[in-house]
PDB file of C-alpha atoms in Angstrom:
ATOM      1  CA  UNK H 298      -7.683   8.083 -11.760  1.00  0.00           C
ATOM      2  CA  UNK H 299      -4.766   6.789 -14.214  1.00  0.00           C
ATOM      3  CA  UNK H 300      -4.701   9.701 -17.462  1.00  0.00           C
ATOM      4  CA  UNK H 301      -5.510   7.322 -20.348  1.00  0.00           C
ATOM      5  CA  UNK H 302      -2.771   6.631 -22.820  1.00  0.00           C
ATOM      6  CA  UNK H 303       0.222   6.595 -19.702  1.00  0.00           C
ATOM      7  CA  UNK H 304       1.692   3.759 -18.047  1.00  0.00           C
ATOM      8  CA  UNK H 305       1.017   5.487 -14.872  1.00  0.00           C
ATOM      9  CA  UNK H 306       3.006   8.328 -15.115  1.00  0.00           C
ATOM     10  CA  UNK H 307       0.290  10.532 -14.888  1.00  0.00           C
ATOM     11  CA  UNK H 308      -2.254   9.999 -12.557  1.00  0.00           C
ATOM     12  CA  UNK H 309      -4.954  12.003 -10.363  1.00  0.00           C
ATOM     13  CA  UNK H 310      -6.331  10.609  -6.928  1.00  0.00           C
ATOM     14  CA  UNK H 311      -9.008  11.669  -4.918  1.00  0.00           C
ATOM     15  CA  UNK H 312      -8.765  12.223  -1.278  1.00  0.00           C
ATOM     16  CA  UNK H 313     -11.965  12.356   0.694  1.00  0.00           C
ATOM     17  CA  UNK H 314     -12.241  14.779   3.673  1.00  0.00           C
ATOM     18  CA  UNK H 315      -9.790  16.680   3.214  1.00  0.00           C
ATOM     19  CA  UNK H 316      -8.618  19.928   2.199  1.00  0.00           C
ATOM     20  CA  UNK H 317      -5.829  22.886   1.341  1.00  0.00           C
ATOM     21  CA  UNK H 318      -4.200  21.477   5.033  1.00  0.00           C
ATOM     22  CA  UNK H 319      -2.863  18.456   2.957  1.00  0.00           C
ATOM     23  CA  UNK H 320      -3.217  19.279  -0.168  1.00  0.00           C
ATOM     24  CA  UNK H 321      -0.851  22.343  -0.716  1.00  0.00           C
ATOM     25  CA  UNK H 322       1.367  20.502   2.266  1.00  0.00           C
ATOM     26  CA  UNK H 323       1.749  17.331  -0.095  1.00  0.00           C
ATOM     27  CA  UNK H 324       1.681  19.070  -2.820  1.00  0.00           C
ATOM     28  CA  UNK H 325       5.616  20.586  -1.272  1.00  0.00           C
ATOM     29  CA  UNK H 326       6.601  16.804  -0.241  1.00  0.00           C
ATOM     30  CA  UNK H 327       6.009  15.133  -3.820  1.00  0.00           C
ATOM     31  CA  UNK H 328       7.992  18.277  -5.424  1.00  0.00           C
ATOM     32  CA  UNK H 329      11.014  18.108  -4.229  1.00  0.00           C
ATOM     33  CA  UNK H 330      11.156  14.729  -5.900  1.00  0.00           C
ATOM     34  CA  UNK H 331      13.623  14.986  -9.181  1.00  0.00           C
ATOM     35  CA  UNK H 332      11.184  12.830 -10.829  1.00  0.00           C
ATOM     36  CA  UNK H 333       8.131  14.463 -10.664  1.00  0.00           C
ATOM     37  CA  UNK H 334       7.702  16.447 -13.683  1.00  0.00           C
ATOM     38  CA  UNK H 335       4.159  18.442 -12.316  1.00  0.00           C
ATOM     39  CA  UNK H 336       1.633  18.148  -9.510  1.00  0.00           C
ATOM     40  CA  UNK H 337      -0.570  20.287  -7.993  1.00  0.00           C
ATOM     41  CA  UNK H 338      -4.483  19.898  -6.437  1.00  0.00           C
ATOM     42  CA  UNK H 339      -7.545  21.291  -6.528  1.00  0.00           C
ATOM     43  CA  UNK H 340     -10.846  21.460  -4.889  1.00  0.00           C
ATOM     44  CA  UNK H 341     -13.171  19.832  -6.507  1.00  0.00           C
ATOM     45  CA  UNK H 342     -16.469  21.870  -4.904  1.00  0.00           C
ATOM     46  CA  UNK H 343     -16.465  24.382  -1.458  1.00  0.00           C
ATOM     47  CA  UNK H 344     -18.919  22.256  -0.619  1.00  0.00           C
ATOM     48  CA  UNK H 345     -17.149  18.700  -1.077  1.00  0.00           C
ATOM     49  CA  UNK H 346     -14.403  17.979   1.154  1.00  0.00           C
ATOM     50  CA  UNK H 347     -11.737  16.371  -1.466  1.00  0.00           C
ATOM     51  CA  UNK H 348      -9.252  17.514  -3.652  1.00  0.00           C
ATOM     52  CA  UNK H 349      -7.569  16.004  -6.953  1.00  0.00           C
ATOM     53  CA  UNK H 350      -4.030  15.379  -6.405  1.00  0.00           C
ATOM     54  CA  UNK H 351      -2.390  14.586  -9.551  1.00  0.00           C
ATOM     55  CA  UNK H 352       1.234  13.606 -10.291  1.00  0.00           C
ATOM     56  CA  UNK H 353       3.077  13.519 -13.180  1.00  0.00           C
ATOM     57  CA  UNK H 354       6.329  11.658 -13.530  1.00  0.00           C
ATOM     58  CA  UNK H 355       9.610  12.036 -15.801  1.00  0.00           C
ATOM     59  CA  UNK H 356       8.511   8.622 -17.260  1.00  0.00           C
ATOM     60  CA  UNK H 357      11.391   6.324 -14.894  1.00  0.00           C
ATOM     61  CA  UNK H 358       9.273   5.841 -12.137  1.00  0.00           C
ATOM     62  CA  UNK H 359       5.034   5.408 -11.271  1.00  0.00           C
ATOM     63  CA  UNK H 360       3.094   8.528  -9.696  1.00  0.00           C
ATOM     64  CA  UNK H 361       2.182   6.252  -6.922  1.00  0.00           C
ATOM     65  CA  UNK H 362       5.798   6.016  -5.372  1.00  0.00           C
ATOM     66  CA  UNK H 363       6.477   9.929  -4.900  1.00  0.00           C
ATOM     67  CA  UNK H 364       2.519  10.014  -3.493  1.00  0.00           C
ATOM     68  CA  UNK H 365       3.866   7.468  -0.884  1.00  0.00           C
ATOM     69  CA  UNK H 366       6.731   8.961  -0.209  1.00  0.00           C
ATOM     70  CA  UNK H 367       5.616  12.278  -0.305  1.00  0.00           C
ATOM     71  CA  UNK H 368       2.831  11.088   2.840  1.00  0.00           C
ATOM     72  CA  UNK H 369       5.668   9.312   4.294  1.00  0.00           C
ATOM     73  CA  UNK H 370       7.523  12.472   4.134  1.00  0.00           C
ATOM     74  CA  UNK H 371       5.380  14.788   5.600  1.00  0.00           C
ATOM     75  CA  UNK H 372       4.303  12.437   8.462  1.00  0.00           C
ATOM     76  CA  UNK H 373       7.925  12.158   9.248  1.00  0.00           C
ATOM     77  CA  UNK H 374       7.696  16.317   9.400  1.00  0.00           C
ATOM     78  CA  UNK H 375       4.832  16.484  11.727  1.00  0.00           C
ATOM     79  CA  UNK H 376       5.957  13.868  14.118  1.00  0.00           C
ATOM     80  CA  UNK H 377       9.376  15.690  14.443  1.00  0.00           C
ATOM     81  CA  UNK H 378       7.120  18.974  14.840  1.00  0.00           C
ATOM     82  CA  UNK H 379       4.813  17.193  17.677  1.00  0.00           C
ATOM     83  CA  UNK H 380       8.145  15.445  19.643  1.00  0.00           C
ATOM     84  CA  UNK H 381       9.642  20.070  19.915  1.00  0.00           C
ATOM     85  CA  UNK H 382       6.425  20.849  20.887  1.00  0.00           C
ATOM     86  CA  UNK H 383       6.058  17.945  23.344  1.00  0.00           C
ATOM     87  CA  UNK H 384       9.646  18.876  24.953  1.00  0.00           C
ATOM     88  CA  UNK H 385       8.832  22.753  25.066  1.00  0.00           C
ATOM     89  CA  UNK H 386       5.523  22.169  27.290  1.00  0.00           C
ATOM     90  CA  UNK H 387       7.776  19.884  29.063  1.00  0.00           C
ATOM     91  CA  UNK H 388      10.515  22.167  29.683  1.00  0.00           C
ATOM     92  CA  UNK H 389       8.338  25.073  30.480  1.00  0.00           C
ATOM     93  CA  UNK H 390       6.155  22.684  33.066  1.00  0.00           C
ATOM     94  CA  UNK H 391       9.704  21.899  34.770  1.00  0.00           C
ATOM     95  CA  UNK H 392      10.826  25.470  35.253  1.00  0.00           C
TER      96      UNK H 392
END
C-alpha cells in the first residue's frame, strides 16, 4: 500500500501470517539504514495474523529497497545464529 502523493518513499507492506517476532526484528534491521526516516509496524488485531509494516525514506531511495535489504540482512543473521548453534552441538557431541 503506497501513501498518496509520494513516489514510493512511504509504503506500508502487509505481511500475512506474521507477528512481533518478524516485525520487531525486521524493524531493527531496516532502521540501521541511514536513508530511512521512519520504520514501524503494528498488529492489525490480535485475532488476525498479519502486520502492517511501514517504511518512509528520506527520498533518495524507494521504500522497497531498505525493505528488501532488511529482509536479506535478517536472513543472514538468522543463518549465522543457526550455524553457530550447529557447530556448538557438534563440538559437544564429539567430546
